[in-house]
């Protein structure tokens, strides 16, 4: 195992999962739930999200082969997604991305999907699984580490909001967004480089 690359992948996934940005949304959606029930719902949703993400990680090659997608196209698409999400983290809109649906208890949507298991996270996992399929254990460990930190922060979300406040949470989210911009640009450059290389080899 190459722990440095595992740690790098885990940090990247953690930034994309954006638990600090999801803390206010989770609290808004679960505002009408009892504290004990809220913890149960969050635990259930994060486990469902982990199962979905693991499924995409291990099915990456099959999905790409079935759709006829190349790694360069996935890198470029993933970079565009990351860039859009990072811009929203740095310059959040005034509207709420998710609203609570009355007193109905959320199941799978919107907490597990797309707030945790979102399209950008899935794109990164597809890329990791297809680029180096012989290192699935490493990527699984990286995903589990990022998921574990995300789950802990979401379960502790009421306490975090009291400590950080809305402004503190927003400042940290913007800092994460700035780092994510760099990762998005690098992913775009890697995808463009791979695409140009494939054209040269094909010619």
mmCIF file of C-alpha atoms in Angstrom:
data_model
loop_
_atom_site.group_PDB
_atom_site.id
_atom_site.type_symbol
_atom_site.label_atom_id
_atom_site.label_comp_id
_atom_site.label_asym_id
_atom_site.label_seq_id
_atom_site.Cartn_x
_atom_site.Cartn_y
_atom_site.Cartn_z
ATOM 1 C CA UNK A 1 0.000 0.000 0.000
ATOM 2 C CA UNK A 2 1.157 3.524 -0.813
ATOM 3 C CA UNK A 3 -0.133 5.452 2.166
ATOM 4 C CA UNK A 4 0.844 8.851 0.786
ATOM 5 C CA UNK A 5 -1.372 8.379 -2.261
ATOM 6 C CA UNK A 6 -4.130 6.915 -0.099
ATOM 7 C CA UNK A 7 -3.984 9.993 2.143
ATOM 8 C CA UNK A 8 -4.008 12.289 -0.898
ATOM 9 C CA UNK A 9 -7.047 10.508 -2.355
ATOM 10 C CA UNK A 10 -8.796 10.582 1.034
ATOM 11 C CA UNK A 11 -8.255 14.345 1.393
ATOM 12 C CA UNK A 12 -9.512 14.931 -2.146
ATOM 13 C CA UNK A 13 -12.632 12.866 -1.505
ATOM 14 C CA UNK A 14 -13.200 14.631 1.827
ATOM 15 C CA UNK A 15 -13.056 18.027 0.132
ATOM 16 C CA UNK A 16 -15.554 16.866 -2.491
ATOM 17 C CA UNK A 17 -17.890 15.330 0.088
ATOM 18 C CA UNK A 18 -17.882 18.767 1.777
ATOM 19 C CA UNK A 19 -19.232 17.755 5.212
ATOM 20 C CA UNK A 20 -18.951 21.307 6.592
ATOM 21 C CA UNK A 21 -21.051 22.635 3.738
ATOM 22 C CA UNK A 22 -23.645 19.914 4.317
ATOM 23 C CA UNK A 23 -23.906 20.515 8.080
ATOM 24 C CA UNK A 24 -26.403 23.425 7.821
ATOM 25 C CA UNK A 25 -28.424 21.584 5.165
ATOM 26 C CA UNK A 26 -28.680 18.421 7.257
ATOM 27 C CA UNK A 27 -29.800 20.448 10.260
ATOM 28 C CA UNK A 28 -32.400 22.254 8.162
ATOM 29 C CA UNK A 29 -33.831 19.049 6.687
ATOM 30 C CA UNK A 30 -33.885 17.308 10.090
ATOM 31 C CA UNK A 31 -35.029 20.334 12.099
ATOM 32 C CA UNK A 32 -38.352 18.718 13.035
ATOM 33 C CA UNK A 33 -36.815 15.421 14.181
ATOM 34 C CA UNK A 34 -35.988 14.523 17.766
ATOM 35 C CA UNK A 35 -32.223 14.597 18.522
ATOM 36 C CA UNK A 36 -32.043 10.824 19.079
ATOM 37 C CA UNK A 37 -34.015 10.143 15.899
ATOM 38 C CA UNK A 38 -31.858 12.651 14.018
ATOM 39 C CA UNK A 39 -28.691 10.716 14.863
ATOM 40 C CA UNK A 40 -30.345 7.509 13.689
ATOM 41 C CA UNK A 41 -31.362 9.075 10.375
ATOM 42 C CA UNK A 42 -27.899 10.546 9.761
ATOM 43 C CA UNK A 43 -26.252 7.196 10.541
ATOM 44 C CA UNK A 44 -28.599 5.412 8.127
ATOM 45 C CA UNK A 45 -28.088 7.943 5.342
ATOM 46 C CA UNK A 46 -24.289 7.977 5.567
ATOM 47 C CA UNK A 47 -24.221 4.158 5.461
ATOM 48 C CA UNK A 48 -26.460 4.161 2.371
ATOM 49 C CA UNK A 49 -24.177 6.744 0.773
ATOM 50 C CA UNK A 50 -21.118 4.604 1.512
ATOM 51 C CA UNK A 51 -22.721 1.545 -0.108
ATOM 52 C CA UNK A 52 -23.588 3.574 -3.215
ATOM 53 C CA UNK A 53 -20.098 5.063 -3.493
ATOM 54 C CA UNK A 54 -18.421 1.681 -2.993
ATOM 55 C CA UNK A 55 -20.651 0.265 -5.708
ATOM 56 C CA UNK A 56 -19.565 2.924 -8.189
ATOM 57 C CA UNK A 57 -15.914 2.479 -7.199
ATOM 58 C CA UNK A 58 -15.918 -1.265 -7.919
ATOM 59 C CA UNK A 59 -18.188 -1.013 -10.960
ATOM 60 C CA UNK A 60 -16.147 1.769 -12.560
ATOM 61 C CA UNK A 61 -14.584 -0.286 -15.348
ATOM 62 C CA UNK A 62 -17.877 -1.982 -16.212
ATOM 63 C CA UNK A 63 -19.734 1.342 -16.341
ATOM 64 C CA UNK A 64 -17.091 3.024 -18.493
ATOM 65 C CA UNK A 65 -16.931 0.034 -20.830
ATOM 66 C CA UNK A 66 -20.714 -0.153 -21.167
ATOM 67 C CA UNK A 67 -21.010 3.571 -21.934
ATOM 68 C CA UNK A 68 -17.895 3.612 -24.126
ATOM 69 C CA UNK A 69 -16.246 6.395 -22.128
ATOM 70 C CA UNK A 70 -12.519 7.099 -22.027
ATOM 71 C CA UNK A 71 -10.487 8.059 -18.978
ATOM 72 C CA UNK A 72 -9.618 11.421 -20.532
ATOM 73 C CA UNK A 73 -13.294 12.311 -20.985
ATOM 74 C CA UNK A 74 -13.987 11.265 -17.396
ATOM 75 C CA UNK A 75 -11.087 13.393 -16.145
ATOM 76 C CA UNK A 76 -12.314 16.434 -18.055
ATOM 77 C CA UNK A 77 -15.925 15.934 -16.937
ATOM 78 C CA UNK A 78 -14.826 15.388 -13.343
ATOM 79 C CA UNK A 79 -12.689 18.528 -13.464
ATOM 80 C CA UNK A 80 -15.612 20.589 -14.762
ATOM 81 C CA UNK A 81 -17.888 19.226 -12.027
ATOM 82 C CA UNK A 82 -15.319 19.922 -9.326
ATOM 83 C CA UNK A 83 -14.793 23.444 -10.635
ATOM 84 C CA UNK A 84 -18.520 24.199 -10.560
ATOM 85 C CA UNK A 85 -18.889 22.795 -7.054
ATOM 86 C CA UNK A 86 -15.820 24.655 -5.786
ATOM 87 C CA UNK A 87 -17.210 27.918 -7.191
ATOM 88 C CA UNK A 88 -20.454 27.298 -5.308
ATOM 89 C CA UNK A 89 -18.459 26.661 -2.139
ATOM 90 C CA UNK A 90 -16.524 29.913 -2.530
ATOM 91 C CA UNK A 91 -19.503 31.985 -3.738
ATOM 92 C CA UNK A 92 -22.589 30.368 -2.176
ATOM 93 C CA UNK A 93 -25.973 31.497 -3.462
ATOM 94 C CA UNK A 94 -28.671 32.946 -1.301
ATOM 95 C CA UNK A 95 -31.130 30.123 -1.909
ATOM 96 C CA UNK A 96 -31.221 26.899 0.050
ATOM 97 C CA UNK A 97 -30.083 23.922 -2.086
ATOM 98 C CA UNK A 98 -32.399 21.552 -0.228
ATOM 99 C CA UNK A 99 -35.581 22.228 1.657
ATOM 100 C CA UNK A 100 -37.271 19.999 4.200
ATOM 101 C CA UNK A 101 -40.387 18.299 2.851
ATOM 102 C CA UNK A 102 -42.815 18.944 5.671
ATOM 103 C CA UNK A 103 -42.702 16.399 8.456
ATOM 104 C CA UNK A 104 -41.793 13.514 6.154
ATOM 105 C CA UNK A 105 -38.636 11.708 7.209
ATOM 106 C CA UNK A 106 -36.017 11.763 4.442
ATOM 107 C CA UNK A 107 -34.873 8.431 3.051
ATOM 108 C CA UNK A 108 -31.973 8.147 0.587
ATOM 109 C CA UNK A 109 -32.921 11.430 -1.128
ATOM 110 C CA UNK A 110 -31.749 14.142 -0.575
ATOM 111 C CA UNK A 111 -29.314 13.361 2.265
ATOM 112 C CA UNK A 112 -27.537 10.230 1.020
ATOM 113 C CA UNK A 113 -27.970 11.237 -2.638
ATOM 114 C CA UNK A 114 -26.963 13.790 -3.816
ATOM 115 C CA UNK A 115 -25.645 15.592 -0.724
ATOM 116 C CA UNK A 116 -23.122 12.872 0.189
ATOM 117 C CA UNK A 117 -22.965 10.569 -2.830
ATOM 118 C CA UNK A 118 -23.025 13.353 -5.384
ATOM 119 C CA UNK A 119 -22.056 13.302 -9.079
ATOM 120 C CA UNK A 120 -18.582 14.763 -8.503
ATOM 121 C CA UNK A 121 -17.684 12.142 -5.881
ATOM 122 C CA UNK A 122 -18.970 9.389 -8.153
ATOM 123 C CA UNK A 123 -16.933 10.777 -11.068
ATOM 124 C CA UNK A 124 -13.743 10.749 -8.984
ATOM 125 C CA UNK A 125 -14.360 7.176 -7.835
ATOM 126 C CA UNK A 126 -15.038 6.038 -11.401
ATOM 127 C CA UNK A 127 -11.775 7.656 -12.448
ATOM 128 C CA UNK A 128 -9.765 6.058 -9.645
ATOM 129 C CA UNK A 129 -11.265 2.623 -10.236
ATOM 130 C CA UNK A 130 -10.702 2.712 -14.003
ATOM 131 C CA UNK A 131 -7.247 4.308 -13.964
ATOM 132 C CA UNK A 132 -5.654 1.893 -11.475
ATOM 133 C CA UNK A 133 -8.001 -1.076 -11.024
ATOM 134 C CA UNK A 134 -5.281 -3.114 -9.303
ATOM 135 C CA UNK A 135 -5.358 -0.714 -6.325
ATOM 136 C CA UNK A 136 -9.007 -1.069 -5.382
ATOM 137 C CA UNK A 137 -8.071 -1.810 -1.768
ATOM 138 C CA UNK A 138 -6.154 1.476 -1.560
ATOM 139 C CA UNK A 139 -9.048 3.469 -3.003
ATOM 140 C CA UNK A 140 -11.505 1.683 -0.730
ATOM 141 C CA UNK A 141 -9.423 2.670 2.302
ATOM 142 C CA UNK A 142 -9.235 6.282 1.059
ATOM 143 C CA UNK A 143 -13.000 6.386 0.537
ATOM 144 C CA UNK A 144 -13.655 4.863 3.961
ATOM 145 C CA UNK A 145 -11.382 7.402 5.689
ATOM 146 C CA UNK A 146 -13.094 10.337 3.948
ATOM 147 C CA UNK A 147 -16.513 8.836 4.662
ATOM 148 C CA UNK A 148 -15.666 8.255 8.334
ATOM 149 C CA UNK A 149 -14.628 11.892 8.835
ATOM 150 C CA UNK A 150 -17.735 13.056 6.968
ATOM 151 C CA UNK A 151 -20.012 10.845 9.056
ATOM 152 C CA UNK A 152 -18.442 12.042 12.317
ATOM 153 C CA UNK A 153 -18.849 15.706 11.340
ATOM 154 C CA UNK A 154 -22.464 15.214 10.257
ATOM 155 C CA UNK A 155 -23.408 13.343 13.436
ATOM 156 C CA UNK A 156 -21.785 16.131 15.466
ATOM 157 C CA UNK A 157 -23.401 18.833 13.305
ATOM 158 C CA UNK A 158 -25.523 20.480 16.050
ATOM 159 C CA UNK A 159 -22.453 20.837 18.257
ATOM 160 C CA UNK A 160 -20.339 22.115 15.335
ATOM 161 C CA UNK A 161 -22.885 24.797 14.479
ATOM 162 C CA UNK A 162 -22.880 26.009 18.077
ATOM 163 C CA UNK A 163 -19.068 26.174 18.134
ATOM 164 C CA UNK A 164 -18.348 27.553 14.657
ATOM 165 C CA UNK A 165 -21.508 29.464 13.925
ATOM 166 C CA UNK A 166 -22.764 30.083 10.407
ATOM 167 C CA UNK A 167 -19.922 32.456 9.557
ATOM 168 C CA UNK A 168 -17.214 30.107 10.795
ATOM 169 C CA UNK A 169 -18.659 27.149 8.887
ATOM 170 C CA UNK A 170 -18.948 29.275 5.742
ATOM 171 C CA UNK A 171 -15.350 30.501 6.061
ATOM 172 C CA UNK A 172 -14.055 26.931 6.343
ATOM 173 C CA UNK A 173 -16.176 25.851 3.394
ATOM 174 C CA UNK A 174 -14.727 28.660 1.251
ATOM 175 C CA UNK A 175 -11.219 27.599 2.210
ATOM 176 C CA UNK A 176 -12.036 24.036 1.143
ATOM 177 C CA UNK A 177 -13.469 25.432 -2.086
ATOM 178 C CA UNK A 178 -10.234 27.257 -2.890
ATOM 179 C CA UNK A 179 -8.264 24.027 -2.493
ATOM 180 C CA UNK A 180 -10.821 22.214 -4.626
ATOM 181 C CA UNK A 181 -10.358 24.751 -7.441
ATOM 182 C CA UNK A 182 -6.700 23.747 -7.691
ATOM 183 C CA UNK A 183 -7.622 20.058 -7.784
ATOM 184 C CA UNK A 184 -10.263 20.716 -10.459
ATOM 185 C CA UNK A 185 -7.813 22.578 -12.702
ATOM 186 C CA UNK A 186 -5.223 19.821 -12.308
ATOM 187 C CA UNK A 187 -7.810 17.187 -13.217
ATOM 188 C CA UNK A 188 -8.787 19.177 -16.309
ATOM 189 C CA UNK A 189 -5.146 19.497 -17.364
ATOM 190 C CA UNK A 190 -4.597 15.753 -16.849
ATOM 191 C CA UNK A 191 -7.641 14.954 -18.965
ATOM 192 C CA UNK A 192 -6.562 17.293 -21.770
ATOM 193 C CA UNK A 193 -3.016 15.873 -21.671
ATOM 194 C CA UNK A 194 -4.318 12.289 -21.883
ATOM 195 C CA UNK A 195 -6.617 13.232 -24.750
ATOM 196 C CA UNK A 196 -3.793 14.865 -26.741
ATOM 197 C CA UNK A 197 -1.573 11.860 -26.060
ATOM 198 C CA UNK A 198 -4.261 9.488 -27.360
ATOM 199 C CA UNK A 199 -4.580 11.576 -30.534
ATOM 200 C CA UNK A 200 -0.827 11.443 -31.122
ATOM 201 C CA UNK A 201 -0.775 7.695 -30.561
ATOM 202 C CA UNK A 202 -3.736 7.230 -32.857
ATOM 203 C CA UNK A 203 -2.058 9.314 -35.549
#
